[in-house]
CSV table of C-alpha atoms and ligand atoms in Angstrom, one decimal:
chain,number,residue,atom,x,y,z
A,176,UNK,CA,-85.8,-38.2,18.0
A,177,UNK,CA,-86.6,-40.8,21.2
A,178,UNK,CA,-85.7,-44.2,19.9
A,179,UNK,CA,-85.3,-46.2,17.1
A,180,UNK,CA,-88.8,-47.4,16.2
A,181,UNK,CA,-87.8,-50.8,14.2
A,182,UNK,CA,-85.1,-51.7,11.7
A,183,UNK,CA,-86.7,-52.0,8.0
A,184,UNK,CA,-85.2,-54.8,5.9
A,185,UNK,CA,-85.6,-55.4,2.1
A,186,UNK,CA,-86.5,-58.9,1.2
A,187,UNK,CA,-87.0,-60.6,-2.4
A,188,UNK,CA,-89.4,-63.3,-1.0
A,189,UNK,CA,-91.6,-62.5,2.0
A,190,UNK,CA,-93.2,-65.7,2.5
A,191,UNK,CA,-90.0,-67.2,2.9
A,192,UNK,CA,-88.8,-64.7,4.6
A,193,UNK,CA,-91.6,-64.5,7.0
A,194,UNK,CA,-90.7,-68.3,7.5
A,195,UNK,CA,-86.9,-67.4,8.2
A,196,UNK,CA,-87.6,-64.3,10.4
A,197,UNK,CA,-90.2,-66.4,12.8
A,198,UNK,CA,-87.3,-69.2,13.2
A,199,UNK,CA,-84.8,-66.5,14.3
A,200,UNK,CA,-87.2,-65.0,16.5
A,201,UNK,CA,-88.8,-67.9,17.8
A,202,UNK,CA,-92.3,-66.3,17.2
A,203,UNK,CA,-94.2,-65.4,13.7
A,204,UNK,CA,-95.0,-61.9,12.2
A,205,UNK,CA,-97.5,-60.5,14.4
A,206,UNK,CA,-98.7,-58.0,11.3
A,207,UNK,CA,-99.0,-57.8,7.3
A,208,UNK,CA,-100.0,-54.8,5.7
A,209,UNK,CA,-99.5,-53.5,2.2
A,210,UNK,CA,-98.7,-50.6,1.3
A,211,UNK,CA,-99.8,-49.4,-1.9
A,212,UNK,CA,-98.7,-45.6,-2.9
A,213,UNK,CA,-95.3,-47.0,-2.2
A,214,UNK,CA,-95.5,-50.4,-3.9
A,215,UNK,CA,-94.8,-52.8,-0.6
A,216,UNK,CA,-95.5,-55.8,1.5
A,217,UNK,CA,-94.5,-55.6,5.2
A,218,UNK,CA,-94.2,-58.1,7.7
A,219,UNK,CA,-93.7,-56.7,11.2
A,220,UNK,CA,-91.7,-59.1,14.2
A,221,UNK,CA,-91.4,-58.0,17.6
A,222,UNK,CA,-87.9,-59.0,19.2
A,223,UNK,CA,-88.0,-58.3,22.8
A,224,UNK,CA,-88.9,-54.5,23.0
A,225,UNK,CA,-87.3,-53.8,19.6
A,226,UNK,CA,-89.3,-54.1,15.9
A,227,UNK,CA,-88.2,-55.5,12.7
A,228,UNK,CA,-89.8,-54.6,9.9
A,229,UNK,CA,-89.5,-56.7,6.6
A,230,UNK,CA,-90.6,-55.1,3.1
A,231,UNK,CA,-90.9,-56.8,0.0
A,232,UNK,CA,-91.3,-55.4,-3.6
A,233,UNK,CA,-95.2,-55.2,-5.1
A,234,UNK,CA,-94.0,-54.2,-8.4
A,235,UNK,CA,-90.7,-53.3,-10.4
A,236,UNK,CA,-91.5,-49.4,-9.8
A,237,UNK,CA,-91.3,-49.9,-5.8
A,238,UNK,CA,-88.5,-48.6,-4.3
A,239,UNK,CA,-87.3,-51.7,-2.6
A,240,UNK,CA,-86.7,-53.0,-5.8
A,241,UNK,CA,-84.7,-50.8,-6.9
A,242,UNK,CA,-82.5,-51.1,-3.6
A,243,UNK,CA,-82.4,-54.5,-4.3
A,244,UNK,CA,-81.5,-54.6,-7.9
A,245,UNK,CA,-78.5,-52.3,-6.8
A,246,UNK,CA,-77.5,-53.7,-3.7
A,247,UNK,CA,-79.5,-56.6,-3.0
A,248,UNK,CA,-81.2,-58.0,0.0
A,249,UNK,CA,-80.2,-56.6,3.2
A,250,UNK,CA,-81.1,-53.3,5.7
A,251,UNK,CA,-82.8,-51.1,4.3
A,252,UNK,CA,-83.7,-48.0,6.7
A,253,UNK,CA,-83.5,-47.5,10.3
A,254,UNK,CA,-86.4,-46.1,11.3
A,255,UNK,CA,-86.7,-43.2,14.7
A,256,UNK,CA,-89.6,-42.3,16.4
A,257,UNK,CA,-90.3,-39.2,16.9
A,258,UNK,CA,-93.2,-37.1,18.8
A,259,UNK,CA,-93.9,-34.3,16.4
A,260,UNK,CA,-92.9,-35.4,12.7
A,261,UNK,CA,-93.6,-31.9,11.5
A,262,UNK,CA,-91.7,-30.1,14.1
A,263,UNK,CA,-88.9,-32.7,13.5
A,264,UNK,CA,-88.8,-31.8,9.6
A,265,UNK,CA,-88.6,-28.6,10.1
A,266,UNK,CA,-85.7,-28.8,12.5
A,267,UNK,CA,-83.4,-31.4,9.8
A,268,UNK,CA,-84.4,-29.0,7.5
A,269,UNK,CA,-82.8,-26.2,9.2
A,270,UNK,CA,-79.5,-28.9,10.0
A,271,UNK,CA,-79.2,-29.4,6.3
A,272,UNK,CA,-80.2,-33.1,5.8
A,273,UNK,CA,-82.6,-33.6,2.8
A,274,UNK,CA,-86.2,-34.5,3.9
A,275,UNK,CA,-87.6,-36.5,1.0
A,276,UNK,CA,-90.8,-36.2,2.2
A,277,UNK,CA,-91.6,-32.7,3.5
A,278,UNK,CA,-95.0,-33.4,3.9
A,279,UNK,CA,-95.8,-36.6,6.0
A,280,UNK,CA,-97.2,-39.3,4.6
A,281,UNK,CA,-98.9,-42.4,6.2
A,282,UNK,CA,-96.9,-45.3,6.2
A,283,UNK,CA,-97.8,-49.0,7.6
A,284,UNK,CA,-98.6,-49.6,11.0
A,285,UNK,CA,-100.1,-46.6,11.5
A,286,UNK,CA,-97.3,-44.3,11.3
A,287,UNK,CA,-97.1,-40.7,9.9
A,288,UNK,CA,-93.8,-41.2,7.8
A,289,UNK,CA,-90.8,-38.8,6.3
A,290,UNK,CA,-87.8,-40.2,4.5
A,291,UNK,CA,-84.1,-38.7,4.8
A,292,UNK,CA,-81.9,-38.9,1.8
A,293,UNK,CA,-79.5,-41.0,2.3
A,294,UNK,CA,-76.7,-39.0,0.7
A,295,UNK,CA,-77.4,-36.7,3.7
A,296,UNK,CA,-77.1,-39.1,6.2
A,297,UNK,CA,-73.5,-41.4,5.6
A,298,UNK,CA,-75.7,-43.9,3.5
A,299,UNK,CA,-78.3,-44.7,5.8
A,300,UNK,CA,-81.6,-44.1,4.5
A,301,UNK,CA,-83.3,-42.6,7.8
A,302,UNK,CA,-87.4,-43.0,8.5
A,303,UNK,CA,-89.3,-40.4,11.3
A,304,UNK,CA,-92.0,-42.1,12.4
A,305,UNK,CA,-95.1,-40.3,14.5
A,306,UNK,CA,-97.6,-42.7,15.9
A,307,UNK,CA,-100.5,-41.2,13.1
A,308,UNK,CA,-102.6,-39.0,15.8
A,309,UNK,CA,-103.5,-36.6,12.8
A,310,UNK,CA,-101.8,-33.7,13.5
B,87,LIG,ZN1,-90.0,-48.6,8.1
């Protein structure tokens, strides 16, 4: 892993959130996407060098609303980037950490994507991210 890519954060409302995000930043979402196979709205925010990444429920089935019924609004994953996502799989595998997705599926912005459970990981619900060159 190289660096954390951006910090995902589940929100109820995007539009108000996209509203409260741009005040605290002091610039707007530069990028919404949807995301349909997993049921989300994103908003992305640059701060500085670092991304934020906000992600709002589509429907009841989407996994941020889940998270939210049971905890509520807050941070959701911290996404890593990494340069070979299959490579990197492999290798957590090996560690022991459950890869939710062991193939890699494209995710917004872009981005080859592979969850880690978060029972394997203290809680946190980790995300790989490749920049999607198709490998
Ligand atoms: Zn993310």
């Amino acid at each position: 892993m190289r660096k954390i890519e951006h910090i995902g954060i589940a929100v109820k409302d995007l539009e108000s959130s996209n509203e409260l995000f741009a005040k605290l930043f002091g610039q707007p979402s530069y990028k919404i996407e949807e995301v349909e196979s997993e049921g989300v709205k994103t908003s992305f925010f640059m701060c500085g060098p670092n991304k934020i990444e906000l992600l709002e429920a589509t429907n009841e089935d989407s996994p941020i609303a889940k998270f939210i019924d049971k905890k509520g609004e807050g941070i959701h994953h911290i996404a890593f980037d990494v340069e070979n996502i299959h490579e990197e799989i492999e290798r957590l595998k090996k560690e022991g950490f459950t890869v939710l997705n062991e193939t890699p599926k494209k995710g917004a912005d872009n981005k080859l994507v592979a969850f880690l459970h978060p029972k394997s990981t203290n809680g946190v619900l980790i995300e790989l991210c490749q920049e999607n060159t198709d490998l």
